[in-house]
C-alpha positions as YAML, in Angstrom:
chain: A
units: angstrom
residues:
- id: 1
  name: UNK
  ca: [94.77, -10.33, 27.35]
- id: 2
  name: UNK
  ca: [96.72, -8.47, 30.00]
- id: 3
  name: UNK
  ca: [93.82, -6.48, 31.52]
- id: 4
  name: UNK
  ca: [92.87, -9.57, 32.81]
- id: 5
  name: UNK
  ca: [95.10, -9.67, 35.47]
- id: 6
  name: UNK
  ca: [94.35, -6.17, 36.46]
- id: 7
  name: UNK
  ca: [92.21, -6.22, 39.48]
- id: 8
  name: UNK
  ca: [89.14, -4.55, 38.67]
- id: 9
  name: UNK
  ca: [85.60, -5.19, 39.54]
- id: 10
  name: UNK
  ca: [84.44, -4.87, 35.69]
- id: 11
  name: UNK
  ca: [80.63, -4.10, 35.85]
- id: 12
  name: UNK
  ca: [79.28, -2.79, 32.79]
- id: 13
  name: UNK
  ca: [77.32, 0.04, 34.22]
- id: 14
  name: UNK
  ca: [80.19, 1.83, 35.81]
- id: 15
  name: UNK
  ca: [82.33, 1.37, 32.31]
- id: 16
  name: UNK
  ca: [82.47, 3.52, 29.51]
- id: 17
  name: UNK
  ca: [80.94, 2.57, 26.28]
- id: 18
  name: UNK
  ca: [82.20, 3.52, 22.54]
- id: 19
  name: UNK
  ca: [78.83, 2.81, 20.76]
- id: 20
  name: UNK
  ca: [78.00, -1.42, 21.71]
- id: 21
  name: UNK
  ca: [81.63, -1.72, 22.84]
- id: 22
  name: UNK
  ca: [82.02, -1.70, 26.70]
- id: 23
  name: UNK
  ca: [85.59, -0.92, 27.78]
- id: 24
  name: UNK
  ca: [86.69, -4.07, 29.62]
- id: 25
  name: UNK
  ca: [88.04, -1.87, 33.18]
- id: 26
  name: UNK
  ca: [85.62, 0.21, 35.12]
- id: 27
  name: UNK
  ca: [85.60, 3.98, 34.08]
- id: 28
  name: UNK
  ca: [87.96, 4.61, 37.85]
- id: 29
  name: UNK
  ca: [90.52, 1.81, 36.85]
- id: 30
  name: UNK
  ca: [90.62, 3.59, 33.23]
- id: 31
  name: UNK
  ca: [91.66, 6.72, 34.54]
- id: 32
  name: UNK
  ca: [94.25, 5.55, 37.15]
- id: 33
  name: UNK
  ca: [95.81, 3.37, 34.34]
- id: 34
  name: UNK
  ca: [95.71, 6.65, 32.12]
- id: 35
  name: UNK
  ca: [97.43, 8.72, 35.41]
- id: 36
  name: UNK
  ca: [100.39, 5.81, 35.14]
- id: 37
  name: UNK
  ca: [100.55, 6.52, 31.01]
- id: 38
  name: UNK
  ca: [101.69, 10.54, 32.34]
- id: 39
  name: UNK
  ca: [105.08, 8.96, 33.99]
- id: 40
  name: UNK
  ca: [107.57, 9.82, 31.65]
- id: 41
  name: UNK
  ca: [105.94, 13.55, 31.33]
- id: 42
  name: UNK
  ca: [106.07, 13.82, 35.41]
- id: 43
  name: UNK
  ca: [109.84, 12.79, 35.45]
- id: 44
  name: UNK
  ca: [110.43, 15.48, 32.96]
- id: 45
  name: UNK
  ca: [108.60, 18.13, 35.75]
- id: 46
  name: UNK
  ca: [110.02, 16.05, 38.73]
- id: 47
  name: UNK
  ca: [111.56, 19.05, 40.61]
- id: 48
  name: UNK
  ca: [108.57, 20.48, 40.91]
- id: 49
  name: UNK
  ca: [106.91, 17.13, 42.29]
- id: 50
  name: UNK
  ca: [106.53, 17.29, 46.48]
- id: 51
  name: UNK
  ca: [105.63, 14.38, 48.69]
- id: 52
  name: UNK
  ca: [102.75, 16.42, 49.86]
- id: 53
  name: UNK
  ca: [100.70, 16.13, 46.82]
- id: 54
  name: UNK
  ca: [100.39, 12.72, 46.98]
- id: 55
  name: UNK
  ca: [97.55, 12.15, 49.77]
- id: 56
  name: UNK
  ca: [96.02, 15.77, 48.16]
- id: 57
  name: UNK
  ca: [95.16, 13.89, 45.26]
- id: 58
  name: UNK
  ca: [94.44, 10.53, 46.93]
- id: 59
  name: UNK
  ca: [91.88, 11.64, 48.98]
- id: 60
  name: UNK
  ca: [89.16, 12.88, 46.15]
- id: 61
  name: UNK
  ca: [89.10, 8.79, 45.45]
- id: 62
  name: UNK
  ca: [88.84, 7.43, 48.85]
- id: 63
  name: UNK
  ca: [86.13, 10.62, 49.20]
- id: 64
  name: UNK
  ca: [83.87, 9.16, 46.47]
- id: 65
  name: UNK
  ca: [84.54, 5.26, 46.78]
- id: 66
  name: UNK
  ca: [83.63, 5.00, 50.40]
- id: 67
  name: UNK
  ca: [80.74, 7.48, 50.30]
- id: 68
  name: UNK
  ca: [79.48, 5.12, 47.73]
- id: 69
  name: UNK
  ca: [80.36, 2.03, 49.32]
- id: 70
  name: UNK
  ca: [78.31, 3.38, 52.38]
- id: 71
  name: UNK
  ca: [75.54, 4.53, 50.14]
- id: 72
  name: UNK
  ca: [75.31, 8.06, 51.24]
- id: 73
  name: UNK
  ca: [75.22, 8.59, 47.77]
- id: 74
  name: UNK
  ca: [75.94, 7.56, 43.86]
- id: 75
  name: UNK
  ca: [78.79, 8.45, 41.81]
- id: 76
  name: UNK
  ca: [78.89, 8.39, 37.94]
- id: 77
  name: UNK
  ca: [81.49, 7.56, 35.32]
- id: 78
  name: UNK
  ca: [83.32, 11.43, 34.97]
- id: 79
  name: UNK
  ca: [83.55, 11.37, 38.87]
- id: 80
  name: UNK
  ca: [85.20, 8.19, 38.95]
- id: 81
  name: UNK
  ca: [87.46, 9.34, 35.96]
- id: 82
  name: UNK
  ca: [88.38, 12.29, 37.59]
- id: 83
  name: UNK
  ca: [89.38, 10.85, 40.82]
- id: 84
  name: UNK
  ca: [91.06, 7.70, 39.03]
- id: 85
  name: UNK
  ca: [93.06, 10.06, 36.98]
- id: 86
  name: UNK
  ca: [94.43, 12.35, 40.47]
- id: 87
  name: UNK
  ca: [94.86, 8.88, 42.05]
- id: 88
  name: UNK
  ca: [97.22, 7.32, 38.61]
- id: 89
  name: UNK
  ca: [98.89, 10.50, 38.88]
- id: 90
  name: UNK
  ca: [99.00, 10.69, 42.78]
- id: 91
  name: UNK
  ca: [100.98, 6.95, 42.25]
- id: 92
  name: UNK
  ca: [102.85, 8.06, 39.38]
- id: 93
  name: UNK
  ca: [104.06, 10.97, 41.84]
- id: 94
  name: UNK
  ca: [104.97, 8.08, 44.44]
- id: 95
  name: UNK
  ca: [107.03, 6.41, 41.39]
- id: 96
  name: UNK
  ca: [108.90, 8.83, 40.70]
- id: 97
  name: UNK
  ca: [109.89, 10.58, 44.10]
- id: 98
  name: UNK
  ca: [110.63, 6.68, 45.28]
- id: 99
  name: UNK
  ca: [113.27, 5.74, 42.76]
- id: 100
  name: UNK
  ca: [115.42, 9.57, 42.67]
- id: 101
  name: UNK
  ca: [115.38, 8.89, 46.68]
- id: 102
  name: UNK
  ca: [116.29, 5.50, 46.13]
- id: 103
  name: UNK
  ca: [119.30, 6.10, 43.24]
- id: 104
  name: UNK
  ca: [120.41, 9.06, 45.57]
- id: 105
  name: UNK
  ca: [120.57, 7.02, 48.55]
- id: 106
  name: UNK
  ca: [122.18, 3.89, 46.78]
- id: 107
  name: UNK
  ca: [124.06, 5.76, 44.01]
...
């Protein structure tokens, strides 16, 4: 199974469940892998895409991991989806602005 290989820390109490079945990713890994699934759709809005947005939506993630990892507090599943998702899409956003300044610069 390919989600193997995804680096992921895969404890059950900080993945979703679907009645007994746990997904196999953490609820944060779900959502970033759901932010890479909007590619095509961000290419299609890609002149509207700025560099700038990138660390805008970074930053809600590294927010809420490293307050957790410090323990000033605990997050919950819709947190981490929500800042997963801004980061997948915050990456996505990197994807895309990379390759149209790489295939202007080499094209």
């Amino acid at each position: 199974m390919i989600l193997k290989w995804i680096p992921c820390h895969r404890k059950q109490e900080r993945s979703f469940r679907i009645g007994s079945y746990t997904f196999p990713l953490c609820a944060r890994c779900t959502a970033i892998l759901v932010g890479y699934l909007l590619l095509p759709i961000l290419f299609m809005f890609s002149p509207f895409l700025y560099w700038w947005y990138i660390p805008i939506l970074m930053i809600p993630l590294l927010v809420d991991g490293y307050t957790q990892k410090w323990k000033w507090r605990e997050s919950n599943n819709v947190l981490r989806f929500i800042t997963g998702l801004l980061f997948g899409i915050a990456h996505t956003i990197l994807i895309v602005l990379s390759v149209q300044f790489l295939t202007k610069i080499l094209i």
